[in-house]
């Protein structure tokens, strides 16, 4: 607990003081923080939760017997863990997105998509003579509910969708197929819809045929350079803090 007290006392002590004044002020502030932590742990946690990290919360939990304070500390730990997860998620999603950009002619070719998602492929493009269409209403509902209504809108932001549309519109991206001129527009639209779902499945980690460890856990020089070149765009941003903060928690100094 002493490490937490010292940390908060330092945050609450003015660094504009000279060294002697700072040390004296720090002692007084440490005593004040320690007394509050010992005598009124709930107020202490409410007041300083924005300065606590997960380790601090666990240290305080070990010496805390008050159920209300324990609940607040556990809530803080949950928020901090979620923040850390958001950092990981945004980095992983960006790496997966950049993999898509560099694999449009290979892993994400129409032929490979047809092999990995035959039912979905037939539903969208089967009528163009590529394969007989199959009844996949339940699969369609599944994708629409899980992807379009939630993940698709949440994770594919405006910049990413615009860039993907540009890529999908390029002439060299459309494979040569026997399609009547009147059907080309419909084909292009359905192809975009298919790719949007497939891309989202991939970014969400739902492609069971792919070894995500190849890109999730390895920052290659090429990938790092590519991500740096897009740094200002930040396709998957995350607003993250390694401490616990809440609109409901008072952040006033002592």
Tab-separated table of C-alpha atoms in Angstrom:
chain	number	residue	atom	x	y	z
A	1	UNK	CA	0.000	0.000	0.000
A	2	UNK	CA	2.894	2.356	0.727
A	3	UNK	CA	3.941	2.390	-2.930
A	4	UNK	CA	0.445	3.542	-3.918
A	5	UNK	CA	0.455	6.246	-1.231
A	6	UNK	CA	3.853	7.561	-2.365
A	7	UNK	CA	2.781	7.590	-5.992
A	8	UNK	CA	-0.374	9.603	-5.310
A	9	UNK	CA	1.435	11.955	-2.933
A	10	UNK	CA	3.991	12.774	-5.639
A	11	UNK	CA	1.231	13.471	-8.141
A	12	UNK	CA	-0.392	15.813	-5.621
A	13	UNK	CA	2.772	17.719	-4.703
A	14	UNK	CA	3.761	20.798	-6.693
A	15	UNK	CA	7.016	20.381	-8.620
A	16	UNK	CA	7.421	24.157	-8.731
A	17	UNK	CA	8.790	24.052	-5.193
A	18	UNK	CA	12.528	23.916	-4.521
A	19	UNK	CA	14.022	20.602	-3.411
A	20	UNK	CA	13.738	21.174	0.353
A	21	UNK	CA	10.206	22.509	0.112
A	22	UNK	CA	9.229	19.658	-2.183
A	23	UNK	CA	10.517	16.989	0.225
A	24	UNK	CA	8.744	18.603	3.166
A	25	UNK	CA	5.552	19.000	1.194
A	26	UNK	CA	5.798	15.406	-0.003
A	27	UNK	CA	6.025	14.109	3.567
A	28	UNK	CA	2.943	16.059	4.592
A	29	UNK	CA	1.030	14.971	1.516
A	30	UNK	CA	2.046	11.325	1.999
A	31	UNK	CA	0.749	11.387	5.559
A	32	UNK	CA	-2.491	12.969	4.418
A	33	UNK	CA	-2.981	10.401	1.647
A	34	UNK	CA	-2.050	7.525	3.960
A	35	UNK	CA	-4.572	8.587	6.586
A	36	UNK	CA	-7.326	8.885	4.012
A	37	UNK	CA	-6.489	5.480	2.548
A	38	UNK	CA	-6.496	3.865	5.996
A	39	UNK	CA	-9.498	5.602	7.545
A	40	UNK	CA	-11.758	6.115	4.547
A	41	UNK	CA	-10.704	3.775	1.718
A	42	UNK	CA	-13.899	4.315	-0.269
A	43	UNK	CA	-13.371	8.092	-0.457
A	44	UNK	CA	-9.693	7.495	-1.199
A	45	UNK	CA	-10.446	5.250	-4.184
A	46	UNK	CA	-13.194	7.524	-5.481
A	47	UNK	CA	-10.883	10.531	-5.254
A	48	UNK	CA	-7.744	9.011	-6.752
A	49	UNK	CA	-8.989	6.217	-9.009
A	50	UNK	CA	-7.875	8.230	-12.070
A	51	UNK	CA	-4.266	7.822	-10.873
A	52	UNK	CA	-4.447	4.083	-10.199
A	53	UNK	CA	-3.216	1.378	-12.534
A	54	UNK	CA	-4.130	-2.303	-12.333
A	55	UNK	CA	-1.220	-3.150	-10.030
A	56	UNK	CA	-2.216	-0.351	-7.645
A	57	UNK	CA	-5.801	-1.607	-7.537
A	58	UNK	CA	-4.678	-5.151	-6.744
A	59	UNK	CA	-2.408	-3.902	-3.951
A	60	UNK	CA	-5.295	-1.975	-2.404
A	61	UNK	CA	-7.635	-4.959	-2.762
A	62	UNK	CA	-5.301	-7.107	-0.663
A	63	UNK	CA	-5.706	-4.820	2.349
A	64	UNK	CA	-9.302	-3.748	1.781
A	65	UNK	CA	-12.210	-5.234	3.744
A	66	UNK	CA	-14.903	-2.794	2.663
A	67	UNK	CA	-17.239	-4.327	0.075
A	68	UNK	CA	-18.107	-0.990	-1.553
A	69	UNK	CA	-14.448	-0.114	-1.994
A	70	UNK	CA	-13.706	-3.582	-3.344
A	71	UNK	CA	-16.469	-3.135	-5.897
A	72	UNK	CA	-15.022	0.200	-7.050
A	73	UNK	CA	-11.521	-1.269	-7.301
A	74	UNK	CA	-12.768	-4.234	-9.314
A	75	UNK	CA	-14.594	-1.825	-11.602
A	76	UNK	CA	-11.361	0.104	-12.086
A	77	UNK	CA	-9.470	-3.085	-12.900
A	78	UNK	CA	-12.104	-3.991	-15.461
A	79	UNK	CA	-11.844	-0.604	-17.148
A	80	UNK	CA	-8.057	-0.732	-17.225
A	81	UNK	CA	-8.102	-4.259	-18.672
A	82	UNK	CA	-10.554	-3.163	-21.351
A	83	UNK	CA	-8.342	-0.182	-22.184
A	84	UNK	CA	-5.345	-2.478	-22.592
A	85	UNK	CA	-7.435	-4.784	-24.757
A	86	UNK	CA	-8.408	-1.816	-26.922
A	87	UNK	CA	-4.738	-1.002	-27.489
A	88	UNK	CA	-4.080	-4.578	-28.591
A	89	UNK	CA	-7.242	-4.725	-30.659
A	90	UNK	CA	-6.530	-1.545	-32.592
A	91	UNK	CA	-2.993	-2.683	-33.439
A	92	UNK	CA	-4.133	-6.147	-34.453
A	93	UNK	CA	-6.973	-4.802	-36.585
A	94	UNK	CA	-4.596	-2.444	-38.350
A	95	UNK	CA	-2.169	-5.276	-39.116
A	96	UNK	CA	-5.017	-7.390	-40.473
A	97	UNK	CA	-6.282	-4.498	-42.555
A	98	UNK	CA	-2.848	-3.901	-44.098
A	99	UNK	CA	-2.581	-7.613	-44.827
A	100	UNK	CA	-5.807	-7.284	-46.818
A	101	UNK	CA	-4.346	-4.400	-48.833
A	102	UNK	CA	-1.318	-6.483	-49.791
A	103	UNK	CA	-3.193	-9.726	-50.498
A	104	UNK	CA	-6.034	-8.675	-52.809
A	105	UNK	CA	-4.620	-10.681	-55.723
A	106	UNK	CA	-3.791	-13.770	-53.692
A	107	UNK	CA	-5.520	-14.706	-50.447
A	108	UNK	CA	-8.492	-12.455	-51.237
A	109	UNK	CA	-8.895	-13.312	-54.905
A	110	UNK	CA	-12.425	-14.293	-55.922
A	111	UNK	CA	-11.291	-17.857	-56.565
A	112	UNK	CA	-9.865	-18.227	-53.054
A	113	UNK	CA	-12.908	-16.590	-51.489
A	114	UNK	CA	-15.111	-19.041	-53.380
A	115	UNK	CA	-13.165	-21.921	-51.818
A	116	UNK	CA	-13.294	-20.541	-48.267
A	117	UNK	CA	-16.880	-19.245	-48.322
A	118	UNK	CA	-18.704	-21.345	-50.945
A	119	UNK	CA	-22.219	-20.763	-49.621
A	120	UNK	CA	-21.761	-17.042	-49.153
A	121	UNK	CA	-20.055	-16.795	-52.535
A	122	UNK	CA	-22.930	-18.575	-54.272
A	123	UNK	CA	-25.468	-16.351	-52.570
A	124	UNK	CA	-23.854	-13.169	-53.878
A	125	UNK	CA	-22.262	-14.192	-57.181
A	126	UNK	CA	-23.599	-17.654	-57.960
A	127	UNK	CA	-26.230	-16.328	-60.364
A	128	UNK	CA	-23.502	-15.038	-62.669
A	129	UNK	CA	-22.799	-18.579	-63.858
A	130	UNK	CA	-19.935	-19.304	-61.515
A	131	UNK	CA	-21.813	-22.023	-59.582
A	132	UNK	CA	-25.404	-23.021	-58.901
A	133	UNK	CA	-26.975	-20.947	-56.151
A	134	UNK	CA	-27.870	-22.684	-52.910
A	135	UNK	CA	-30.415	-21.796	-50.283
A	136	UNK	CA	-28.500	-20.009	-47.545
A	137	UNK	CA	-31.114	-17.805	-45.886
A	138	UNK	CA	-30.010	-18.735	-42.381
A	139	UNK	CA	-26.364	-18.057	-43.190
A	140	UNK	CA	-27.318	-14.718	-44.718
A	141	UNK	CA	-29.258	-13.705	-41.608
A	142	UNK	CA	-26.333	-14.769	-39.460
A	143	UNK	CA	-23.896	-12.560	-41.350
A	144	UNK	CA	-26.287	-9.630	-41.552
A	145	UNK	CA	-27.041	-9.697	-37.826
A	146	UNK	CA	-23.490	-10.240	-36.608
A	147	UNK	CA	-21.542	-8.227	-39.137
A	148	UNK	CA	-23.548	-5.563	-40.895
A	149	UNK	CA	-25.577	-4.373	-37.907
A	150	UNK	CA	-22.669	-4.352	-35.474
A	151	UNK	CA	-19.083	-4.988	-36.513
A	152	UNK	CA	-19.315	-3.664	-40.072
A	153	UNK	CA	-20.569	-0.244	-38.959
A	154	UNK	CA	-18.422	-0.170	-35.840
A	155	UNK	CA	-15.044	-1.264	-37.169
A	156	UNK	CA	-14.939	-0.206	-40.825
A	157	UNK	CA	-14.593	3.541	-40.564
A	158	UNK	CA	-15.055	6.053	-43.372
A	159	UNK	CA	-11.430	6.151	-44.536
A	160	UNK	CA	-11.119	2.382	-44.735
A	161	UNK	CA	-14.356	1.963	-46.668
A	162	UNK	CA	-13.342	4.662	-49.133
A	163	UNK	CA	-9.979	3.055	-49.773
A	164	UNK	CA	-11.477	-0.401	-50.160
A	165	UNK	CA	-14.022	0.955	-52.628
A	166	UNK	CA	-11.223	2.461	-54.699
A	167	UNK	CA	-9.396	-0.854	-54.682
A	168	UNK	CA	-12.518	-2.798	-55.562
A	169	UNK	CA	-13.277	-0.431	-58.445
A	170	UNK	CA	-9.901	-0.906	-60.105
A	171	UNK	CA	-10.127	-2.722	-63.445
A	172	UNK	CA	-7.321	-5.130	-62.630
A	173	UNK	CA	-9.143	-6.227	-59.472
A	174	UNK	CA	-12.115	-7.705	-61.330
A	175	UNK	CA	-11.419	-11.175	-62.666
A	176	UNK	CA	-12.351	-11.958	-66.263
A	177	UNK	CA	-15.810	-13.503	-66.299
A	178	UNK	CA	-18.622	-14.193	-68.764
A	179	UNK	CA	-21.037	-11.460	-67.672
A	180	UNK	CA	-23.466	-9.591	-69.910
A	181	UNK	CA	-22.931	-5.845	-70.107
A	182	UNK	CA	-26.302	-5.219	-68.462
A	183	UNK	CA	-25.271	-7.304	-65.463
A	184	UNK	CA	-21.874	-5.736	-64.868
A	185	UNK	CA	-23.207	-3.027	-62.575
A	186	UNK	CA	-25.130	-5.545	-60.480
A	187	UNK	CA	-22.108	-7.823	-60.341
A	188	UNK	CA	-19.843	-4.977	-59.174
A	189	UNK	CA	-22.289	-4.040	-56.409
A	190	UNK	CA	-22.718	-7.618	-55.164
A	191	UNK	CA	-18.988	-8.209	-55.365
A	192	UNK	CA	-18.377	-5.211	-53.096
A	193	UNK	CA	-20.953	-6.509	-50.635
A	194	UNK	CA	-19.303	-9.927	-50.635
A	195	UNK	CA	-15.839	-8.486	-50.119
A	196	UNK	CA	-17.036	-6.216	-47.324
A	197	UNK	CA	-18.352	-9.233	-45.435
A	198	UNK	CA	-15.255	-11.315	-46.130
A	199	UNK	CA	-12.920	-8.486	-45.108
A	200	UNK	CA	-14.867	-7.979	-41.892
A	201	UNK	CA	-14.803	-11.696	-41.132
A	202	UNK	CA	-11.036	-11.621	-41.570
A	203	UNK	CA	-10.474	-8.499	-39.454
A	204	UNK	CA	-12.736	-9.907	-36.720
A	205	UNK	CA	-10.599	-13.063	-36.586
A	206	UNK	CA	-13.341	-15.388	-37.808
A	207	UNK	CA	-11.490	-16.857	-40.795
A	208	UNK	CA	-10.786	-20.340	-39.439
A	209	UNK	CA	-8.533	-21.235	-42.376
A	210	UNK	CA	-6.021	-18.470	-41.656
A	211	UNK	CA	-3.128	-18.535	-39.181
A	212	UNK	CA	-3.500	-15.085	-37.605
A	213	UNK	CA	-0.276	-15.467	-35.638
A	214	UNK	CA	1.565	-14.740	-38.892
A	215	UNK	CA	0.448	-11.104	-38.727
A	216	UNK	CA	-0.971	-10.495	-35.239
A	217	UNK	CA	2.173	-11.209	-33.246
A	218	UNK	CA	4.882	-10.269	-35.707
A	219	UNK	CA	5.769	-6.724	-36.723
A	220	UNK	CA	7.804	-7.227	-39.873
A	221	UNK	CA	9.884	-4.352	-41.259
A	222	UNK	CA	7.615	-4.175	-44.295
A	223	UNK	CA	4.463	-4.088	-42.185
A	224	UNK	CA	5.885	-1.489	-39.800
A	225	UNK	CA	6.855	0.740	-42.715
A	226	UNK	CA	3.414	0.398	-44.248
A	227	UNK	CA	1.658	1.190	-40.986
A	228	UNK	CA	3.920	4.203	-40.474
A	229	UNK	CA	2.997	5.539	-43.899
A	230	UNK	CA	-0.661	5.465	-42.849
A	231	UNK	CA	-0.036	6.721	-39.311
A	232	UNK	CA	-2.018	9.920	-39.758
A	233	UNK	CA	-5.091	8.017	-40.970
A	234	UNK	CA	-5.309	5.610	-38.007
A	235	UNK	CA	-7.972	3.337	-39.449
A	236	UNK	CA	-8.603	1.669	-36.119
A	237	UNK	CA	-8.020	4.236	-33.381
A	238	UNK	CA	-8.337	3.578	-29.679
A	239	UNK	CA	-8.662	6.185	-26.966
A	240	UNK	CA	-6.845	4.462	-24.168
A	241	UNK	CA	-5.615	5.226	-20.693
A	242	UNK	CA	-3.539	2.883	-18.569
A	243	UNK	CA	-5.234	4.255	-15.460
A	244	UNK	CA	-8.823	4.036	-14.345
A	245	UNK	CA	-10.946	7.081	-15.189
A	246	UNK	CA	-14.693	7.675	-15.110
A	247	UNK	CA	-17.121	10.548	-15.489
A	248	UNK	CA	-18.704	9.364	-12.274
A	249	UNK	CA	-15.497	9.575	-10.258
A	250	UNK	CA	-14.267	12.786	-8.684
A	251	UNK	CA	-10.788	13.786	-9.773
A	252	UNK	CA	-10.204	16.803	-7.484
A	253	UNK	CA	-6.908	17.111	-5.677
A	254	UNK	CA	-6.695	16.878	-1.929
